[in-house]
């Protein structure tokens, strides 16, 4: 892996300015008055068992009229990474995280990528949420996007989620 990082010039050390900016950003308090409070919805994230971050989550339920309501939450990284700042410049230089079997070279310092920008069960998190309404055929009837505050009910691996569905034990 280190050979691949060196051979392909994958940036793996963050400049000190980016680390300092990430440390300050991680201390930001969530601006609740400008966010829709969705902490009451039982969002779940489904990722590989060895996932180091959880950047998306979902909630869905029948609406009682033959349709379905759903919400997809994506971690609101833009709340912590300011346009033009050191973190933004470093993230643009990197382009994306690079995953290896036993490690990841993250696009953002770990204090953000694996902590405050990771949707973890039992922790309030800033998110961008897409609200959806589907008909019984899966066609989208309505959609809108909002900044929100979420608190996941659980983080599941794909295997556990599949087992819960197959055994009829999926959360309601």
PDB file of C-alpha atoms in Angstrom:
ATOM      1  CA  UNK A   1       0.000   0.000   0.000  1.00  0.00           C
ATOM      2  CA  UNK A   2       2.781   2.425   0.802  1.00  0.00           C
ATOM      3  CA  UNK A   3       4.369   1.541  -2.525  1.00  0.00           C
ATOM      4  CA  UNK A   4       1.083   2.288  -4.310  1.00  0.00           C
ATOM      5  CA  UNK A   5       0.765   5.590  -2.450  1.00  0.00           C
ATOM      6  CA  UNK A   6       4.294   6.592  -3.466  1.00  0.00           C
ATOM      7  CA  UNK A   7       4.064   5.242  -7.032  1.00  0.00           C
ATOM      8  CA  UNK A   8       0.835   7.109  -7.771  1.00  0.00           C
ATOM      9  CA  UNK A   9       1.692  10.252  -5.830  1.00  0.00           C
ATOM     10  CA  UNK A  10      -1.320   9.942  -3.544  1.00  0.00           C
ATOM     11  CA  UNK A  11      -1.160  12.778  -1.002  1.00  0.00           C
ATOM     12  CA  UNK A  12      -1.220  11.150   2.435  1.00  0.00           C
ATOM     13  CA  UNK A  13       0.163  13.804   4.772  1.00  0.00           C
ATOM     14  CA  UNK A  14      -1.964  16.843   5.537  1.00  0.00           C
ATOM     15  CA  UNK A  15      -0.362  20.282   5.690  1.00  0.00           C
ATOM     16  CA  UNK A  16      -0.291  21.705   9.217  1.00  0.00           C
ATOM     17  CA  UNK A  17      -2.669  24.523   8.185  1.00  0.00           C
ATOM     18  CA  UNK A  18      -5.295  21.964   7.128  1.00  0.00           C
ATOM     19  CA  UNK A  19      -4.908  20.031  10.393  1.00  0.00           C
ATOM     20  CA  UNK A  20      -5.295  23.232  12.429  1.00  0.00           C
ATOM     21  CA  UNK A  21      -8.354  24.280  10.439  1.00  0.00           C
ATOM     22  CA  UNK A  22      -9.904  20.804  10.851  1.00  0.00           C
ATOM     23  CA  UNK A  23      -9.298  20.880  14.603  1.00  0.00           C
ATOM     24  CA  UNK A  24     -11.049  24.246  14.887  1.00  0.00           C
ATOM     25  CA  UNK A  25     -13.891  23.163  12.585  1.00  0.00           C
ATOM     26  CA  UNK A  26     -14.516  20.022  14.642  1.00  0.00           C
ATOM     27  CA  UNK A  27     -15.261  22.250  17.642  1.00  0.00           C
ATOM     28  CA  UNK A  28     -18.085  24.112  15.872  1.00  0.00           C
ATOM     29  CA  UNK A  29     -21.434  23.809  17.615  1.00  0.00           C
ATOM     30  CA  UNK A  30     -24.343  22.729  15.472  1.00  0.00           C
ATOM     31  CA  UNK A  31     -26.435  25.698  14.386  1.00  0.00           C
ATOM     32  CA  UNK A  32     -29.793  24.127  15.263  1.00  0.00           C
ATOM     33  CA  UNK A  33     -32.056  27.104  14.495  1.00  0.00           C
ATOM     34  CA  UNK A  34     -31.105  26.934  10.796  1.00  0.00           C
ATOM     35  CA  UNK A  35     -31.703  23.201  10.484  1.00  0.00           C
ATOM     36  CA  UNK A  36     -34.762  21.007  10.322  1.00  0.00           C
ATOM     37  CA  UNK A  37     -34.743  18.833  13.426  1.00  0.00           C
ATOM     38  CA  UNK A  38     -35.056  15.214  12.268  1.00  0.00           C
ATOM     39  CA  UNK A  39     -33.550  13.576  15.343  1.00  0.00           C
ATOM     40  CA  UNK A  40     -36.892  11.871  16.001  1.00  0.00           C
ATOM     41  CA  UNK A  41     -36.675   9.856  12.750  1.00  0.00           C
ATOM     42  CA  UNK A  42     -34.958   6.455  13.049  1.00  0.00           C
ATOM     43  CA  UNK A  43     -32.305   6.921  10.357  1.00  0.00           C
ATOM     44  CA  UNK A  44     -29.893   4.042   9.765  1.00  0.00           C
ATOM     45  CA  UNK A  45     -26.604   3.812   7.902  1.00  0.00           C
ATOM     46  CA  UNK A  46     -25.602   0.658   6.041  1.00  0.00           C
ATOM     47  CA  UNK A  47     -21.918   0.259   5.207  1.00  0.00           C
ATOM     48  CA  UNK A  48     -19.239  -2.421   4.998  1.00  0.00           C
ATOM     49  CA  UNK A  49     -18.300  -3.821   8.427  1.00  0.00           C
ATOM     50  CA  UNK A  50     -14.849  -2.205   8.230  1.00  0.00           C
ATOM     51  CA  UNK A  51     -16.126   1.233   7.154  1.00  0.00           C
ATOM     52  CA  UNK A  52     -14.152   4.053   8.699  1.00  0.00           C
ATOM     53  CA  UNK A  53     -16.800   6.660   8.024  1.00  0.00           C
ATOM     54  CA  UNK A  54     -20.539   6.737   7.534  1.00  0.00           C
ATOM     55  CA  UNK A  55     -21.502   9.618   5.298  1.00  0.00           C
ATOM     56  CA  UNK A  56     -25.046   8.665   4.342  1.00  0.00           C
ATOM     57  CA  UNK A  57     -28.137   7.279   6.027  1.00  0.00           C
ATOM     58  CA  UNK A  58     -31.767   6.537   5.184  1.00  0.00           C
ATOM     59  CA  UNK A  59     -35.200   6.469   6.753  1.00  0.00           C
ATOM     60  CA  UNK A  60     -38.439   5.328   5.076  1.00  0.00           C
ATOM     61  CA  UNK A  61     -41.984   4.333   5.983  1.00  0.00           C
ATOM     62  CA  UNK A  62     -45.404   3.892   4.363  1.00  0.00           C
ATOM     63  CA  UNK A  63     -47.505   7.060   4.633  1.00  0.00           C
ATOM     64  CA  UNK A  64     -50.854   5.264   5.124  1.00  0.00           C
ATOM     65  CA  UNK A  65     -52.211   6.374   1.722  1.00  0.00           C
ATOM     66  CA  UNK A  66     -50.399   3.783  -0.404  1.00  0.00           C
ATOM     67  CA  UNK A  67     -47.304   5.927  -0.813  1.00  0.00           C
ATOM     68  CA  UNK A  68     -43.949   6.001   0.969  1.00  0.00           C
ATOM     69  CA  UNK A  69     -42.060   8.796   2.690  1.00  0.00           C
ATOM     70  CA  UNK A  70     -38.280   8.618   2.742  1.00  0.00           C
ATOM     71  CA  UNK A  71     -35.367  10.797   3.690  1.00  0.00           C
ATOM     72  CA  UNK A  72     -31.762  10.379   2.638  1.00  0.00           C
ATOM     73  CA  UNK A  73     -29.209  12.126   4.849  1.00  0.00           C
ATOM     74  CA  UNK A  74     -25.721  13.007   3.655  1.00  0.00           C
ATOM     75  CA  UNK A  75     -23.169  14.360   6.122  1.00  0.00           C
ATOM     76  CA  UNK A  76     -23.033  18.149   5.767  1.00  0.00           C
ATOM     77  CA  UNK A  77     -19.296  18.482   5.208  1.00  0.00           C
ATOM     78  CA  UNK A  78     -19.790  22.015   3.885  1.00  0.00           C
ATOM     79  CA  UNK A  79     -20.657  23.124   7.418  1.00  0.00           C
ATOM     80  CA  UNK A  80     -17.091  22.307   8.487  1.00  0.00           C
ATOM     81  CA  UNK A  81     -15.125  22.991   5.301  1.00  0.00           C
ATOM     82  CA  UNK A  82     -15.249  26.612   4.192  1.00  0.00           C
ATOM     83  CA  UNK A  83     -14.821  27.482   0.513  1.00  0.00           C
ATOM     84  CA  UNK A  84     -11.317  28.751  -0.195  1.00  0.00           C
ATOM     85  CA  UNK A  85      -9.897  27.637   3.160  1.00  0.00           C
ATOM     86  CA  UNK A  86      -6.941  25.310   3.713  1.00  0.00           C
ATOM     87  CA  UNK A  87      -9.233  22.273   4.059  1.00  0.00           C
ATOM     88  CA  UNK A  88     -11.068  23.123   0.849  1.00  0.00           C
ATOM     89  CA  UNK A  89      -7.814  23.565  -1.073  1.00  0.00           C
ATOM     90  CA  UNK A  90      -6.405  20.290   0.272  1.00  0.00           C
ATOM     91  CA  UNK A  91      -9.633  18.391  -0.476  1.00  0.00           C
ATOM     92  CA  UNK A  92      -9.613  19.729  -4.041  1.00  0.00           C
ATOM     93  CA  UNK A  93      -5.968  18.703  -4.433  1.00  0.00           C
ATOM     94  CA  UNK A  94      -6.773  15.170  -3.238  1.00  0.00           C
ATOM     95  CA  UNK A  95     -10.071  14.868  -5.117  1.00  0.00           C
ATOM     96  CA  UNK A  96     -11.330  11.906  -3.089  1.00  0.00           C
ATOM     97  CA  UNK A  97     -10.413   9.397  -0.416  1.00  0.00           C
ATOM     98  CA  UNK A  98      -8.396   6.375  -1.536  1.00  0.00           C
ATOM     99  CA  UNK A  99      -9.332   3.010  -0.028  1.00  0.00           C
ATOM    100  CA  UNK A 100      -7.005   0.055   0.472  1.00  0.00           C
ATOM    101  CA  UNK A 101      -7.905  -3.268   2.120  1.00  0.00           C
ATOM    102  CA  UNK A 102      -6.423  -2.240   5.472  1.00  0.00           C
ATOM    103  CA  UNK A 103      -6.436   1.570   5.414  1.00  0.00           C
ATOM    104  CA  UNK A 104      -7.800   4.686   3.829  1.00  0.00           C
ATOM    105  CA  UNK A 105      -6.041   7.819   2.689  1.00  0.00           C
ATOM    106  CA  UNK A 106      -8.807  10.304   3.513  1.00  0.00           C
ATOM    107  CA  UNK A 107      -9.694  13.436   1.579  1.00  0.00           C
ATOM    108  CA  UNK A 108     -10.177  15.279   4.887  1.00  0.00           C
ATOM    109  CA  UNK A 109      -8.287  14.902   8.184  1.00  0.00           C
ATOM    110  CA  UNK A 110      -9.617  12.077  10.343  1.00  0.00           C
ATOM    111  CA  UNK A 111     -11.056  14.410  12.990  1.00  0.00           C
ATOM    112  CA  UNK A 112     -13.596  15.366  10.298  1.00  0.00           C
ATOM    113  CA  UNK A 113     -13.797  12.352   7.984  1.00  0.00           C
ATOM    114  CA  UNK A 114     -14.071   9.693  10.691  1.00  0.00           C
ATOM    115  CA  UNK A 115     -15.605  11.770  13.443  1.00  0.00           C
ATOM    116  CA  UNK A 116     -17.793  14.895  13.190  1.00  0.00           C
ATOM    117  CA  UNK A 117     -18.606  14.382   9.477  1.00  0.00           C
ATOM    118  CA  UNK A 118     -19.452  10.722  10.051  1.00  0.00           C
ATOM    119  CA  UNK A 119     -23.102   9.855  10.758  1.00  0.00           C
ATOM    120  CA  UNK A 120     -22.834   7.742  13.887  1.00  0.00           C
ATOM    121  CA  UNK A 121     -25.661   6.212  15.896  1.00  0.00           C
ATOM    122  CA  UNK A 122     -26.579   8.160  18.995  1.00  0.00           C
ATOM    123  CA  UNK A 123     -24.786  11.357  17.988  1.00  0.00           C
ATOM    124  CA  UNK A 124     -26.315  14.580  16.685  1.00  0.00           C
ATOM    125  CA  UNK A 125     -24.917  15.367  13.236  1.00  0.00           C
ATOM    126  CA  UNK A 126     -25.254  18.079  10.606  1.00  0.00           C
ATOM    127  CA  UNK A 127     -26.712  16.703   7.379  1.00  0.00           C
ATOM    128  CA  UNK A 128     -28.179  17.657   4.044  1.00  0.00           C
ATOM    129  CA  UNK A 129     -31.426  15.718   3.701  1.00  0.00           C
ATOM    130  CA  UNK A 130     -33.436  14.893   0.597  1.00  0.00           C
ATOM    131  CA  UNK A 131     -37.096  14.314   1.504  1.00  0.00           C
ATOM    132  CA  UNK A 132     -38.871  12.034  -0.970  1.00  0.00           C
ATOM    133  CA  UNK A 133     -42.397  10.762  -1.517  1.00  0.00           C
ATOM    134  CA  UNK A 134     -42.789   7.660  -3.691  1.00  0.00           C
ATOM    135  CA  UNK A 135     -45.871   6.041  -5.141  1.00  0.00           C
ATOM    136  CA  UNK A 136     -46.393   2.276  -4.857  1.00  0.00           C
ATOM    137  CA  UNK A 137     -44.477   1.753  -8.133  1.00  0.00           C
ATOM    138  CA  UNK A 138     -41.414   3.590  -6.843  1.00  0.00           C
ATOM    139  CA  UNK A 139     -41.947   6.754  -8.887  1.00  0.00           C
ATOM    140  CA  UNK A 140     -40.967   9.971  -7.133  1.00  0.00           C
ATOM    141  CA  UNK A 141     -43.965  12.198  -6.454  1.00  0.00           C
ATOM    142  CA  UNK A 142     -42.209  14.947  -4.460  1.00  0.00           C
ATOM    143  CA  UNK A 143     -38.695  15.852  -3.394  1.00  0.00           C
ATOM    144  CA  UNK A 144     -36.965  18.667  -1.548  1.00  0.00           C
ATOM    145  CA  UNK A 145     -33.622  19.304   0.098  1.00  0.00           C
ATOM    146  CA  UNK A 146     -32.923  20.833   3.494  1.00  0.00           C
ATOM    147  CA  UNK A 147     -30.165  21.288   6.002  1.00  0.00           C
ATOM    148  CA  UNK A 148     -31.030  19.140   8.983  1.00  0.00           C
ATOM    149  CA  UNK A 149     -29.959  17.742  12.292  1.00  0.00           C
ATOM    150  CA  UNK A 150     -30.051  13.931  12.497  1.00  0.00           C
ATOM    151  CA  UNK A 151     -29.262  11.320  15.124  1.00  0.00           C
ATOM    152  CA  UNK A 152     -29.023   7.811  13.694  1.00  0.00           C
ATOM    153  CA  UNK A 153     -30.740   4.918  15.409  1.00  0.00           C
ATOM    154  CA  UNK A 154     -28.136   2.434  14.194  1.00  0.00           C
ATOM    155  CA  UNK A 155     -25.184   1.743  11.928  1.00  0.00           C
ATOM    156  CA  UNK A 156     -25.469  -1.670  10.272  1.00  0.00           C
ATOM    157  CA  UNK A 157     -23.123  -3.679   8.100  1.00  0.00           C
ATOM    158  CA  UNK A 158     -24.583  -4.911   4.795  1.00  0.00           C
ATOM    159  CA  UNK A 159     -24.585  -8.455   6.151  1.00  0.00           C
ATOM    160  CA  UNK A 160     -26.480  -7.557   9.318  1.00  0.00           C
ATOM    161  CA  UNK A 161     -28.988  -5.425   7.383  1.00  0.00           C
ATOM    162  CA  UNK A 162     -29.621  -8.273   4.909  1.00  0.00           C
ATOM    163  CA  UNK A 163     -30.057 -10.762   7.762  1.00  0.00           C
ATOM    164  CA  UNK A 164     -32.552  -8.471   9.503  1.00  0.00           C
ATOM    165  CA  UNK A 165     -34.603  -8.183   6.311  1.00  0.00           C
ATOM    166  CA  UNK A 166     -34.489 -11.911   5.527  1.00  0.00           C
ATOM    167  CA  UNK A 167     -35.462 -12.852   9.095  1.00  0.00           C
ATOM    168  CA  UNK A 168     -38.214 -10.243   9.279  1.00  0.00           C
ATOM    169  CA  UNK A 169     -36.460  -8.434  12.105  1.00  0.00           C
ATOM    170  CA  UNK A 170     -35.830  -5.146  10.275  1.00  0.00           C
ATOM    171  CA  UNK A 171     -36.443  -2.077  12.453  1.00  0.00           C
ATOM    172  CA  UNK A 172     -39.891  -0.603  12.080  1.00  0.00           C
TER     173      UNK A 172
END
